[in-house]
Each structure stands twice: as structure tokens, then as C-alpha cells.
Short mmCIF file of C-alpha atoms in Angstrom, two decimals:
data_model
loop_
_atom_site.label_atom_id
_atom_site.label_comp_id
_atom_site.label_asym_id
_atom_site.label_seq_id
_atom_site.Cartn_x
_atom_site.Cartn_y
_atom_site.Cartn_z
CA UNK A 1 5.68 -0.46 -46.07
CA UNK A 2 3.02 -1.30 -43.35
CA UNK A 3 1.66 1.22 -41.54
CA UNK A 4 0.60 0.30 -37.79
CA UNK A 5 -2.95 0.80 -37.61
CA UNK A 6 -4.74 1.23 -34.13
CA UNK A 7 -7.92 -0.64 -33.07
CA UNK A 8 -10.08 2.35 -31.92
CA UNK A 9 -13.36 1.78 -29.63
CA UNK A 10 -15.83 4.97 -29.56
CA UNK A 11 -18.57 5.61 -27.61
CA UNK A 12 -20.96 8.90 -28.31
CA UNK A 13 -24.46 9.88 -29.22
CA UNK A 14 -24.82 9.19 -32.77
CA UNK A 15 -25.58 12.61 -33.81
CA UNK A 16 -22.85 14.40 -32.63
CA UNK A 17 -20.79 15.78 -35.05
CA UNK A 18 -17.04 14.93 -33.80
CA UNK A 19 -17.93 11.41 -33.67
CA UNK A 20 -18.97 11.15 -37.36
CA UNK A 21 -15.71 13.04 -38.27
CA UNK A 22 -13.91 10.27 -36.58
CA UNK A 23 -15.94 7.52 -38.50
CA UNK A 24 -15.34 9.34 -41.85
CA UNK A 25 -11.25 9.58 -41.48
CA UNK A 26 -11.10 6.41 -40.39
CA UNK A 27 -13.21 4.85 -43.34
CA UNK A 28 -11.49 7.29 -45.61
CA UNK A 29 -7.43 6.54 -44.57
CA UNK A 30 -7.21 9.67 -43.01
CA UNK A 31 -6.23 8.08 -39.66
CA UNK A 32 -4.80 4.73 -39.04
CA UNK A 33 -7.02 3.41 -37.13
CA UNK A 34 -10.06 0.99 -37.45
CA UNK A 35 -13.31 3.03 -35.54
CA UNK A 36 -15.85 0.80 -34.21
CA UNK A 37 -18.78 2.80 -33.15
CA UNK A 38 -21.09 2.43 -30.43
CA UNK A 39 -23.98 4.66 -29.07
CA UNK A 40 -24.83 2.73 -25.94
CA UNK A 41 -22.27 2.01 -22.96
CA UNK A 42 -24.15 -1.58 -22.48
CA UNK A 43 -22.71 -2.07 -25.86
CA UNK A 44 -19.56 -0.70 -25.10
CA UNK A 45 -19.20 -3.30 -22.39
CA UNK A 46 -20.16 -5.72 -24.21
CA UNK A 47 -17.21 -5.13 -26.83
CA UNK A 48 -14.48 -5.10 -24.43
CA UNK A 49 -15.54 -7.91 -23.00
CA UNK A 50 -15.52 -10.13 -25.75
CA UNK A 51 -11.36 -10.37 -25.59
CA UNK A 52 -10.59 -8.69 -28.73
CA UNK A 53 -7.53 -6.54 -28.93
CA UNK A 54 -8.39 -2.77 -28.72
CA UNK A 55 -5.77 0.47 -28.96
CA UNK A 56 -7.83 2.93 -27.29
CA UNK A 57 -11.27 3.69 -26.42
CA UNK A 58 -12.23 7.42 -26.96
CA UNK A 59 -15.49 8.42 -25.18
CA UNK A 60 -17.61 11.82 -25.65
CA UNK A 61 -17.63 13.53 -22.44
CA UNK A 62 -21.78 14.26 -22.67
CA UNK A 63 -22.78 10.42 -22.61
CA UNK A 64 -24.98 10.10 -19.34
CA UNK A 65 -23.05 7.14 -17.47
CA UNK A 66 -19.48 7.13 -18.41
CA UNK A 67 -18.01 6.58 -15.05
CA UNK A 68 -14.61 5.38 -13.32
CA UNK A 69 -15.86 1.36 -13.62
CA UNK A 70 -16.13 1.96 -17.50
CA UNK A 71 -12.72 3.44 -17.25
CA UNK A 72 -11.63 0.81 -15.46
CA UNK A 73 -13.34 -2.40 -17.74
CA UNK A 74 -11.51 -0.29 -20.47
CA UNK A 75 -8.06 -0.76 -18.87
CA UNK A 76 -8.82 -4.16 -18.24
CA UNK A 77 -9.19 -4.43 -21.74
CA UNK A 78 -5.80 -2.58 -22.52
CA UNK A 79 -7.29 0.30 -23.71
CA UNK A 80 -6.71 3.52 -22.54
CA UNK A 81 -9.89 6.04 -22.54
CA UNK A 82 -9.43 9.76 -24.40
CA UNK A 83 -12.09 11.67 -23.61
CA UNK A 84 -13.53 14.38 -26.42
CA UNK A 85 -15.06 17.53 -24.26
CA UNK A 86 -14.80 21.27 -24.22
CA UNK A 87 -14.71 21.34 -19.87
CA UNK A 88 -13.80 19.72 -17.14
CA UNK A 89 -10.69 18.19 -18.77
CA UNK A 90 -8.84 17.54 -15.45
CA UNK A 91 -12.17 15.57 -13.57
CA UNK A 92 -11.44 13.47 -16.70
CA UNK A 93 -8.06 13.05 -16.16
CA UNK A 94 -8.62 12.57 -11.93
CA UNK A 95 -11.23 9.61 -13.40
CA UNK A 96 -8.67 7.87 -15.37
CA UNK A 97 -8.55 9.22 -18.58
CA UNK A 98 -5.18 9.19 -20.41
CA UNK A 99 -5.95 12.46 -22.61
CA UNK A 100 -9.10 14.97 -23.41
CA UNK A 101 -9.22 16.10 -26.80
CA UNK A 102 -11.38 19.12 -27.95
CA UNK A 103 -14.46 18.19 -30.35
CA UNK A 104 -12.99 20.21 -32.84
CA UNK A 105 -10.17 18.33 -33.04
CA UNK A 106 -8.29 18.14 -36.15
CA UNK A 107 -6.93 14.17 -37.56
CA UNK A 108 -3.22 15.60 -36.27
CA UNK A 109 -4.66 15.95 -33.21
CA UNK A 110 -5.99 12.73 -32.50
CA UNK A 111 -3.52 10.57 -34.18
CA UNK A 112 -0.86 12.47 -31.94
CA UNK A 113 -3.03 11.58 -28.99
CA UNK A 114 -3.10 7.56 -30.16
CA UNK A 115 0.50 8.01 -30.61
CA UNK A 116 1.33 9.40 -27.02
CA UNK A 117 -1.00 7.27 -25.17
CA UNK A 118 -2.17 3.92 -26.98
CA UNK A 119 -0.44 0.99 -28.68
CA UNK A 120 -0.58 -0.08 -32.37
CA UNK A 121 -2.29 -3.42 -32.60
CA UNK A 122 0.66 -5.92 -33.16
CA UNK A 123 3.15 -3.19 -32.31
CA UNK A 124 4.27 -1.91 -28.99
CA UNK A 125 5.53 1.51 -27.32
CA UNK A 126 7.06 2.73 -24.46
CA UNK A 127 4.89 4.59 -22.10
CA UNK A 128 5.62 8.03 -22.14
CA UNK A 129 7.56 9.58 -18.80
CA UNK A 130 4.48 11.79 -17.76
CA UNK A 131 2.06 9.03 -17.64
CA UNK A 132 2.29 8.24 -13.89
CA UNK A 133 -0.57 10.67 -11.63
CA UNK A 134 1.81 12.68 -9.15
CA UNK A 135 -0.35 12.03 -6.20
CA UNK A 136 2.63 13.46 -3.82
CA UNK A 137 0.02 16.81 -3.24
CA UNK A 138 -2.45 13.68 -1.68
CA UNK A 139 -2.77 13.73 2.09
CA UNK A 140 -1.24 10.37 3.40
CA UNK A 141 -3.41 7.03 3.34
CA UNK A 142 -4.28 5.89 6.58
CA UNK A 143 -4.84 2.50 8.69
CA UNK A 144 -7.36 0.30 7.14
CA UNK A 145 -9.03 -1.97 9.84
CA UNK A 146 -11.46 -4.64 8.88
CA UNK A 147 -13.56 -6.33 11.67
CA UNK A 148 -15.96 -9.20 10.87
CA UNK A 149 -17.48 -13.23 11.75
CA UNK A 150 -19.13 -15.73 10.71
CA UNK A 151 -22.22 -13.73 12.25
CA UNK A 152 -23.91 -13.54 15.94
CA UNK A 153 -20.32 -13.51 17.46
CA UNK A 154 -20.50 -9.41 18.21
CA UNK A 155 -18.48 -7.86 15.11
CA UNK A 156 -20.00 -5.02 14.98
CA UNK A 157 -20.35 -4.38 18.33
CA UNK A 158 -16.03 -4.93 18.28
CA UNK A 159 -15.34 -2.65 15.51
CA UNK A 160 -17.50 0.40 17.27
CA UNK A 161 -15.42 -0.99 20.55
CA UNK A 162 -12.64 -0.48 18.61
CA UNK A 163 -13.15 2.78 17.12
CA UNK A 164 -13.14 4.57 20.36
CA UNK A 165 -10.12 2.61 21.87
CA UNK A 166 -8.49 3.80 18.74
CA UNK A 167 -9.75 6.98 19.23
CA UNK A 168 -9.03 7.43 23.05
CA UNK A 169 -5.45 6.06 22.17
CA UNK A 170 -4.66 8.89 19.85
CA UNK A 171 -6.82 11.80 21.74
CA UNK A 172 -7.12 13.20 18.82
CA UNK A 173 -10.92 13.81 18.76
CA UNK A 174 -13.21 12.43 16.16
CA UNK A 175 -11.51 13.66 13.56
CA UNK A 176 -9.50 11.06 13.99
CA UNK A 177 -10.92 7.54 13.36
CA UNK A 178 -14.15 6.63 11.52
CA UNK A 179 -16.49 3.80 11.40
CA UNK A 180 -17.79 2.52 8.08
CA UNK A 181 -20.32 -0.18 7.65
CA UNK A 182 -19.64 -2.27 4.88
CA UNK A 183 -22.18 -5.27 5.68
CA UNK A 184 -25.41 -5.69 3.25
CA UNK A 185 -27.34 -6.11 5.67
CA UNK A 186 -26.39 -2.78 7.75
CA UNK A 187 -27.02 -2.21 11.34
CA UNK A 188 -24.58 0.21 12.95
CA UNK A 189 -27.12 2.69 12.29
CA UNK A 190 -29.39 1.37 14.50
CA UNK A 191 -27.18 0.58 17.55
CA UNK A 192 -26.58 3.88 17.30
CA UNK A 193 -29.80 5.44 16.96
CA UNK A 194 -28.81 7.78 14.08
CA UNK A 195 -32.65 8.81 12.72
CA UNK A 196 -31.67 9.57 9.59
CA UNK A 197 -30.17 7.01 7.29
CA UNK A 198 -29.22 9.60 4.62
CA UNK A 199 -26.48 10.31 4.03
CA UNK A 200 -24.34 6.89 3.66
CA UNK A 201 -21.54 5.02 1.64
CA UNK A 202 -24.18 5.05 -1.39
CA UNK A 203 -24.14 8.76 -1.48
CA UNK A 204 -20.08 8.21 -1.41
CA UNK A 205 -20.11 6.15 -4.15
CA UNK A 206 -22.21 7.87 -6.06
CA UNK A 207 -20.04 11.13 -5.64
CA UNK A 208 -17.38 9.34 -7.24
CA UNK A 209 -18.61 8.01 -9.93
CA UNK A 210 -17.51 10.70 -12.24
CA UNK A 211 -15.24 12.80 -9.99
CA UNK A 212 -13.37 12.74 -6.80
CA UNK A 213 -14.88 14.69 -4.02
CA UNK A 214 -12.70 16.92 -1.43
CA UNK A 215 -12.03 15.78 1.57
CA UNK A 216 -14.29 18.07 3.53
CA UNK A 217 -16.57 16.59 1.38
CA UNK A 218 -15.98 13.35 2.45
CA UNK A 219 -15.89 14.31 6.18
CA UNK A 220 -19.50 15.98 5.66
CA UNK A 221 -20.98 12.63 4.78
CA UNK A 222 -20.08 11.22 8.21
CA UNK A 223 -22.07 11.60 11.99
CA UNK A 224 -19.99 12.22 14.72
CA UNK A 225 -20.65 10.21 17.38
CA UNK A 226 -20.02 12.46 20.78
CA UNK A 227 -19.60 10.32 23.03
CA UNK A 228 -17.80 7.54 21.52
CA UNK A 229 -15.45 10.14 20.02
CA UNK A 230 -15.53 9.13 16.00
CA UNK A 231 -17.06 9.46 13.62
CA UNK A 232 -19.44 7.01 11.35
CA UNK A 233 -20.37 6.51 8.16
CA UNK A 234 -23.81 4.75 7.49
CA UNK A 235 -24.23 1.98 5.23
CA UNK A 236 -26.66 0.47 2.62
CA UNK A 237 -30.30 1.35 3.85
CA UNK A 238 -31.25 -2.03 1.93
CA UNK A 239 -29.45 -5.06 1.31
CA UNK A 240 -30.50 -5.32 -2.63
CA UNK A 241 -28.62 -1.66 -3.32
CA UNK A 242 -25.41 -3.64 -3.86
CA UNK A 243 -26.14 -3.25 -7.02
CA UNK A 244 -25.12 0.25 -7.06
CA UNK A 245 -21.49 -0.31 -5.43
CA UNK A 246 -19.14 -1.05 -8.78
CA UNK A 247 -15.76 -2.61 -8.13
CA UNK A 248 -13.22 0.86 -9.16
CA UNK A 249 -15.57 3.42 -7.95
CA UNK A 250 -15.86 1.96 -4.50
CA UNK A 251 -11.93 1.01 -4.40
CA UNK A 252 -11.66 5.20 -4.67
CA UNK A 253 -14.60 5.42 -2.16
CA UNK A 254 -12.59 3.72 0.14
CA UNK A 255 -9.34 5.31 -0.68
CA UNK A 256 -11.08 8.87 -0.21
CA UNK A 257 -12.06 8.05 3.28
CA UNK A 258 -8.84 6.49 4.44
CA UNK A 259 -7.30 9.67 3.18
CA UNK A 260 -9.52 11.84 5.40
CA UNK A 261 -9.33 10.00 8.87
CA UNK A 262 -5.90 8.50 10.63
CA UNK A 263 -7.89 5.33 11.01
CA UNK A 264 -10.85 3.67 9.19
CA UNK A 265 -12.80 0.70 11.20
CA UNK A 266 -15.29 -1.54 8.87
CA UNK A 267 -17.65 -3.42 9.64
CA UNK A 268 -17.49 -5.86 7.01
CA UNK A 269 -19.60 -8.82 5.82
CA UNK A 270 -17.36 -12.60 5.79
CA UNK A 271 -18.66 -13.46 2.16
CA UNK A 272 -15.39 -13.02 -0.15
CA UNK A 273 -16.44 -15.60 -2.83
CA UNK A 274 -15.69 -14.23 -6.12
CA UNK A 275 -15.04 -14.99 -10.00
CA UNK A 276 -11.96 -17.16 -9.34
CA UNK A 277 -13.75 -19.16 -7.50
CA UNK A 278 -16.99 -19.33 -8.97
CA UNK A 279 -16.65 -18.22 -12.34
CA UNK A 280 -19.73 -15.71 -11.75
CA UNK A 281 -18.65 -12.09 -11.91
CA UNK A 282 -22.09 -11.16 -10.42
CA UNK A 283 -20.79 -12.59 -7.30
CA UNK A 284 -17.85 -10.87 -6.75
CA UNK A 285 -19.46 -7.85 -7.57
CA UNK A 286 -22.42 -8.67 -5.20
CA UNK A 287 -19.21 -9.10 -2.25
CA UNK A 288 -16.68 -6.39 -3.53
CA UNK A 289 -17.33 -4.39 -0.10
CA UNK A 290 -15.99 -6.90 1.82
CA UNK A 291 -13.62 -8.06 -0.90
CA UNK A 292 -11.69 -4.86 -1.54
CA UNK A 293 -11.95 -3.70 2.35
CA UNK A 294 -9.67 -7.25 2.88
CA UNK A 295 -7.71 -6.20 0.74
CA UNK A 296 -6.64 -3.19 1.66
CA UNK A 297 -6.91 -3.61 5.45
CA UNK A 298 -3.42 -3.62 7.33
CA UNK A 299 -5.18 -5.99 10.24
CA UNK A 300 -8.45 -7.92 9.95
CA UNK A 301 -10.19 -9.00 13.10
CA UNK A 302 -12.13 -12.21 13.58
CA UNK A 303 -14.47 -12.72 15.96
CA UNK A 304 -15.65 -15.54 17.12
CA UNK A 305 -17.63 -17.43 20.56
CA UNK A 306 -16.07 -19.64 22.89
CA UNK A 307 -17.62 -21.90 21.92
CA UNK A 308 -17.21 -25.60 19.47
CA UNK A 309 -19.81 -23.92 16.95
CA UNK A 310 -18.18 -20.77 17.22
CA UNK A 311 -14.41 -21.80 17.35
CA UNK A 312 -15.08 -24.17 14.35
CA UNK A 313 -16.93 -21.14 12.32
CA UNK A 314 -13.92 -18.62 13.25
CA UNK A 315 -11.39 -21.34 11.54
CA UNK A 316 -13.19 -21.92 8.72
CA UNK A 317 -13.68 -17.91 7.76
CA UNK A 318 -9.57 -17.30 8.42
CA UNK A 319 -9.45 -19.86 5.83
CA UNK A 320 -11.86 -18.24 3.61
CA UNK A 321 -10.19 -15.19 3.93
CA UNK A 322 -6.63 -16.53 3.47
CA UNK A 323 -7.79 -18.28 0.59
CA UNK A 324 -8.52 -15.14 -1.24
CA UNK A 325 -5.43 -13.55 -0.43
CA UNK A 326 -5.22 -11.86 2.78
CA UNK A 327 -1.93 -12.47 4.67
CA UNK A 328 -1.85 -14.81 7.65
CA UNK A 329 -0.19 -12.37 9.44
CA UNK A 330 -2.80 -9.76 9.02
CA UNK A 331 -5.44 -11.47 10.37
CA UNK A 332 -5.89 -11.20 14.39
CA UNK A 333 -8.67 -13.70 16.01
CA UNK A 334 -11.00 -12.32 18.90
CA UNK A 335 -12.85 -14.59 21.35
CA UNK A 336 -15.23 -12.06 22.41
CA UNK A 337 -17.77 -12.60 25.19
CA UNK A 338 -15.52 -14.42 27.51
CA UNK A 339 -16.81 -15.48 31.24
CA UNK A 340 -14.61 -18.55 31.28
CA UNK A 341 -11.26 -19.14 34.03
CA UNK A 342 -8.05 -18.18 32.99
CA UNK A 343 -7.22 -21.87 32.21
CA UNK A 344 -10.20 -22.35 30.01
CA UNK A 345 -9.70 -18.86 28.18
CA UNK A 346 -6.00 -20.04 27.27
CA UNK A 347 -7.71 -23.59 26.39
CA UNK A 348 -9.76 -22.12 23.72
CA UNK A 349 -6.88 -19.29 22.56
CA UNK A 350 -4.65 -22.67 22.17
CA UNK A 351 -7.34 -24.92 20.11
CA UNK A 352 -7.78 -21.68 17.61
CA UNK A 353 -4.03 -21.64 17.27
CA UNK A 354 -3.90 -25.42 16.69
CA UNK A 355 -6.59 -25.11 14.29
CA UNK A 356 -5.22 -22.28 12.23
CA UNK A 357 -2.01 -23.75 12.18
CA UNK A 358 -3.33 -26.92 10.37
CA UNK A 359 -6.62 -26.00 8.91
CA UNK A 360 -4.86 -26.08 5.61
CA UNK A 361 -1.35 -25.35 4.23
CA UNK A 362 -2.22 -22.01 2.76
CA UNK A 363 -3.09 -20.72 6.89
CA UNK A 364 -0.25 -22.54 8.28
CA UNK A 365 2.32 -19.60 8.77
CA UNK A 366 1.57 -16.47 10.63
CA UNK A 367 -1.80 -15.62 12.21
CA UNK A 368 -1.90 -14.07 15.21
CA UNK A 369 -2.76 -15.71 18.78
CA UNK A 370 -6.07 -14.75 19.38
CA UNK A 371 -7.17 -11.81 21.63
CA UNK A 372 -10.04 -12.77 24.39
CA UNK A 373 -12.68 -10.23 25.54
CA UNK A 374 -14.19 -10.01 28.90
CA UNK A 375 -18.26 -10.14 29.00
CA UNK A 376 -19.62 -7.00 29.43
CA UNK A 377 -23.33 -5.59 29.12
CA UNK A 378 -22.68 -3.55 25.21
CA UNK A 379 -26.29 -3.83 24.36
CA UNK A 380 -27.38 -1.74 27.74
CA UNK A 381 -24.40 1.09 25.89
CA UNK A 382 -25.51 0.67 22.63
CA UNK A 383 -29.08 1.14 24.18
CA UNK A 384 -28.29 4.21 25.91
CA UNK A 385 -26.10 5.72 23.80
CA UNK A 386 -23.19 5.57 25.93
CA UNK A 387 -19.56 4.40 25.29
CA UNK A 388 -18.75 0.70 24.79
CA UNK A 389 -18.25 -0.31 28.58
CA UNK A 390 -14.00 -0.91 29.74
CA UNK A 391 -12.15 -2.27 29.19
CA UNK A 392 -13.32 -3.61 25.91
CA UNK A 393 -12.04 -0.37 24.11
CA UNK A 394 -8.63 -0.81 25.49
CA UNK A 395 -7.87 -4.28 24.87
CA UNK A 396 -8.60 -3.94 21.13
CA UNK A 397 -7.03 -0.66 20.40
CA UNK A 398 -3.68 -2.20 22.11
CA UNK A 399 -4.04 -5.70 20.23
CA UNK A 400 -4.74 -3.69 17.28
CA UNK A 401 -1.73 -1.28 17.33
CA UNK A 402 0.64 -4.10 18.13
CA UNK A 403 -0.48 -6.09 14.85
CA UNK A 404 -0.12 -2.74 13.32
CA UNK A 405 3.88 -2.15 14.41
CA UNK A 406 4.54 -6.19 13.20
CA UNK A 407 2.98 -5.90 9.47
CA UNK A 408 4.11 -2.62 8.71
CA UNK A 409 3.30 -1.17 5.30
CA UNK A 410 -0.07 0.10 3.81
CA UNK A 411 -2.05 -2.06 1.41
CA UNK A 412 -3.14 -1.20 -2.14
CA UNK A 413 -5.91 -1.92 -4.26
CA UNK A 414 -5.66 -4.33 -7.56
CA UNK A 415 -7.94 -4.30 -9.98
CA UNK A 416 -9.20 -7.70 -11.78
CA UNK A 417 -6.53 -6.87 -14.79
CA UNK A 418 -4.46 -9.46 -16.81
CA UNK A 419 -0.83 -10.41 -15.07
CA UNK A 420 2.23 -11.01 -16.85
CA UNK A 421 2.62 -14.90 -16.68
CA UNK A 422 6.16 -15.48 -15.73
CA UNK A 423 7.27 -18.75 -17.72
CA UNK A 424 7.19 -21.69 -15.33
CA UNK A 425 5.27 -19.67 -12.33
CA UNK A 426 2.25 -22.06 -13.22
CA UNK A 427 1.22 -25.52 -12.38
CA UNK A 428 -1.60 -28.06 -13.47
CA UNK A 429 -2.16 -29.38 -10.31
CA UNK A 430 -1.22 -28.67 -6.42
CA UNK A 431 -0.39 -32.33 -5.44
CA UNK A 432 -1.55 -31.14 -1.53
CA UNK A 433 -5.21 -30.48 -2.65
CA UNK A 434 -5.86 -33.44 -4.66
CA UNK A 435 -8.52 -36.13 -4.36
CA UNK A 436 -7.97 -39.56 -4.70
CA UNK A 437 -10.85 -41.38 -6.36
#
């Protein structure tokens, strides 16, 4: 009779005793299970990414940098983690960890955890009914707004516009709605004249790299801004310290934040070029700010100039951003800095239309008519530390909650992790996209 044997990844400092134990009951039959070993998480990485099959990865608690992205490159990989530690069992478990185990675990006791949680190699099992996190204690997710342009159009001035509209609309207070910048190249910091650029959204990633903070927290990594009424969360203080933000820890970053305010305005950068489409994972990691904020945002704003540069630049990012899978219908175009006639500002509201409409089939249904601002003096506000100047506030709060009421439900993270190919669902070519030579 054959007995299912599991593919078993560890990853612990060599010395420790546990991980020995493992290695000698797997070399000596007492465990079904082939145990690679590995005393570095570089080569840990390196393993599951090579495409091999793996049961399980099971991970000493002490290694310095075991965080939610190797949890996550392990799920990618099909293998849940088990983590072997004496504390903290349930900031394992909030992480992403499928089970803890105790280093003084006896072979019972581990090949009950493979049995509960991972999968034979060749064989299969049915998840057990447990396995989904009850998040019902959570507080409820809110709005997700992402403004941004193809750059010089105002964006950022429009999403701290929009944060107090949003704000005002709800009187609620600053508890309310917060500003985050996402850009590389941060600058809401300056326009509003914070002095300190500590702390920011790399301190909030970095909390949650191996735990997930409270939501007080959260709310004490934020400035209020008095007399905007929200609050603000700084970004990078250098554009090179992308390097830090990893795909899953920021994705709960985000999702920590959304959970503390009723609405969450980002400033976000237009790049959203990624491995699909040029088979460099460096890149998407280098835009997974902006990437995962599109994704999850109920509503993204454009803005763009009145102008031909400016129109043509707007088209071409809702194309971008359609292209890498935000809905037409969630994305709202802004002509901001308007001092044109009524005739010419529905001129230029018309040619975006026409232009989104045709652009390319995949933007052909669904965006929305664009939204024109009045000019107004912002940098004289900014300057001075007052509000953004009427009725700029207004206009994008109510274009914003209307967009809101049409698309309805909140979005959701997904993770880079193999799909289920549905037979048939897949073709070799898309006859509208191809060249003729």
C-alpha cells in the first residue's frame, strides 16, 4: 500500500533543536513527509519560486524576517505556513499562518497538523470547516477613493479638495475621512506644511509586517488637519524606499486604514505596469501602491487639463488603468482648472467621452462623463494653510458620492495566486488587437 507522503519546506536556524528533530523523522520514516531544510529566507524564496510542488512550509517563529509577504509567496506556492513557537500563537495565526505547533512537539503532533491543514503531494483533501478567519468582530471596510493624472493636472491638490468635501458632507469631524499619499515621489506633506515627516505609510507598513496593529494605532500614525477637517497620512520621505512596501503587507496596510476612517482619499501615482505586462516582477512591486489602491478603490478620479495635451494624456491613463483591470464604471474623469464658457466646457466634457468611448474596446462601456472644476487660487490655500477655496470641495464630494450610489459594493484585494483555468475560457489570440504585417 502507498502511503501519501507530504512535500515539507522548513525554514529555522540550523541549530535549533526542533528543527533537527524534524530532519531526523523525516530521514528516518517517522513522518511521511520529505523535509527540505533551509536556514536563510532568501533561500526559502528561492525554493518556492522555482514551481515545484510543496505540502506545507513550517517556519520557526525566532527567524528575524518571517513576515506576511513570505506568508503570502508561500500560499502562492500552495503551501500553507505552520509556525513552531512557544508565544504569540494568535499574531501568527492574524499573519496567515494555518497552525502553531509547540517546539516540543511530538511526530503525532505534527503529522496531525499536515493532516488538518496541508495536502499530500498527488493526493487531495477537503479543507477543514474552521479554516475560514471569522472577521465578523472587524469594524466595517470603508470607501476607497483613488485620485490621480498623468501629472501637472492638480491631483493632489483634488484629492485634499476632496477630502474635506467628503468630510463637510458627512460632519462627522476628522475622524471621518483620511488622506493617504501613495505617490513615490510624495508631496502632500509639503502643501501642507507638516514639519515632521515621521511618522508615515512606511512606519504603517512596517507595523504590519509581523502583526496587525489596533486601530487606535492606526489613527495615531495620522495628522489631523484642523482646518480642512481630516486627517492625513504622510507618505514615502524618498522615492527609492519603495523598496520597503511588499505586495501582502501593504494590501493589509491599506485594509487597516480603510477600517479605521468612513472614507480613505489617495493620492496615487498613474504607473500600474506590472508582471503581466512586462514579465518583470520588480516592476510591479516598484508600482504596487498605486496598483493595489486601483484595485480596491470603489471610484478612481482622473484628472486632467483642458487642454489637447492634457485631454489626450487623461485618455490614454483611463486606458492604462482599464487595461489592468479597473472597471469602466469606476473610473470618474475631472477637467480641473476650468476658465472656459459653458459651451467650450461641454466641448471638452464631450471629446473625453468620445474618446473613452473608442479609445479601445476594453474602455468602451461605462466611464463616467467627466466632472469640470472651476479655476480657483489652491496654491494661495495650500500656502496659507487654509481650506481648499468653494466650491471645489463641493463639486467633488457630490460627483464622488453619486459614482459611489451607481457602483455599489466594496472592492477586495487579490493576490498574484494561480486561477483555476476553466476549460475553453482561453484564447491564442484576440482577433481585435492584432497586427497585420
Amino acid at each position: 500500500m502507498t502511503v501519501a507522503r507530504y512535500g515539507v519546506l522548513g525554514l529555522a536556524r540550523a541549530n535549533v533543536e526542533w528543527f533537527n528533530a524534524f530532519s531526523r523523522w523525516s530521514s528516518a520514516s517517522m513522518l511521511p513527509m520529505d523535509f527540505i531544510r533551509c536556514v536563510s529566507i532568501d533561500e526559502a524564496r528561492a525554493r518556492l519560486s522555482t514551481g515545484r510542488s510543496w505540502s506545507a512550509m513550517i517556519v520557526g517563529g525566532d527567524v528575524i524576517g518571517v513576515d506576511r509577504d513570505l506568508f503570502a509567496a508561500a500560499g502562492r506556492a500552495g503551501a500553507p505556513v505552520i509556525v513552531v513557537t512557544t508565544t504569540d500563537a494568535q499574531r501568527w495565526r492574524d499573519l496567515g499562518a494555518a497552525a502553531v505547533l509547540d517546539p516540543a512537539a511530538e511526530p503525532d503532533d505534527v503529522l496531525d497538523a499536515l493532516r488538518a491543514h496541508a495536502e499530500p503531494l498527488g493526493g487531495s483533501r477537503q479543507a477543514p470547516e474552521d479554516a475560514e478567519v471569522d472577521r465578523a468582530a472587524l469594524p466595517p471596510v470603508g470607501h476607497l477613493v483613488a485620485v490621480t493624472s498623468s501629472g501637472g493636472t492638480g491631483a493632489s491638490v483634488c484629492a485634499m479638495a476632496l477630502a474635506q468635501g467628503w468630510a463637510q458632507r458627512t460632519s462627522g469631524g476628522d475622524g471621518d475621512v483620511v488622506l493617504v499619499d501613495l505617490c513615490r515621489n510624495a508631496d502632500l506633506a509639503m502643501y501642507h506644511d507638516t514639519r515632521s515627516l515621521v511618522p508615515g505609510i512606511q512606519e504603517l507598513v512596517e507595523a504590519h509586517r509581523h502583526a496587525t496593529p489596533t486601530p487606535a494605532t492606526v489613527f495615531d500614525q495620522s495628522f489631523a488637519v484642523t482646518d480642512r477637517t481630516y486627517r492625513l497620512i504622510l507618505g514615502l520621505r524618498r522615492a527609492r524606499h519603495w523598496v520597503g512596501i511588499r505586495p501582502a503587507t501593504f494590501a493589509a496596510t491599506l485594509e487597516s486604514i480603510r477600517r479605521c476612517w468612513d472614507m480613505t482619499v489617495a493620492d496615487t501615482d498613474p504607473e500600474v505596469e506590472g508582471l503581466d505586462e512586462t514579465g518583470l516582477e520588480e516592476i510591479e512591486e516598484r508600482h504596487i501602491m498605486s496598483r493595489v489602491a486601483f484595485q480596491l478603490a470603489a471610484v478612481v478620479l482622473v484628472v486632467l487639463e483642458p487642454s489637447l495635451k492634457g485631454v489626450h494624456a487623461g485618455v490614454r491613463l483611463i486606458d492604462d488603468l482599464v487595461g489592468c483591470g479597473v472597471e469602466p464604471r469606476r473610473v470618474l474623469p475631472v477637467v480641473n482648472a476650468t476658465a472656459l464658457s459653458v459651451r467650450q466646457r461641454h466641448a471638452v466634457t464631450a471629446a473625453v467621452s468620445a474618446l473613452t468611448d473608442h479609445a479601445a474596446p476594453t474602455t468602451r462601456p461605462g466611464v463616467r462623463r467627466p466632472v469640470t472644476l472651476p479655476r480657483r487660487d489652491v496654491d494661495a490655500a495650500a500656502r496659507d494653510g487654509r481650506g481648499m477655496p468653494p466650491p471645489l470641495p463641493r463639486i467633488l464630494a457630490t460627483a464622488v458620492a453619486d459614482a459611489l450610489e451607481a457602483v455599489g459594493e466594496q472592492r477586495s484585494w487579490r493576490s498574484a495566486s494561480p486561477q483555476r483555468v476553466i476549460p475553453g475560457s482561453l484564447r491564442m489570440f484576440d482577433n481585435s488587437r492584432m497586427v497585420e504585417h
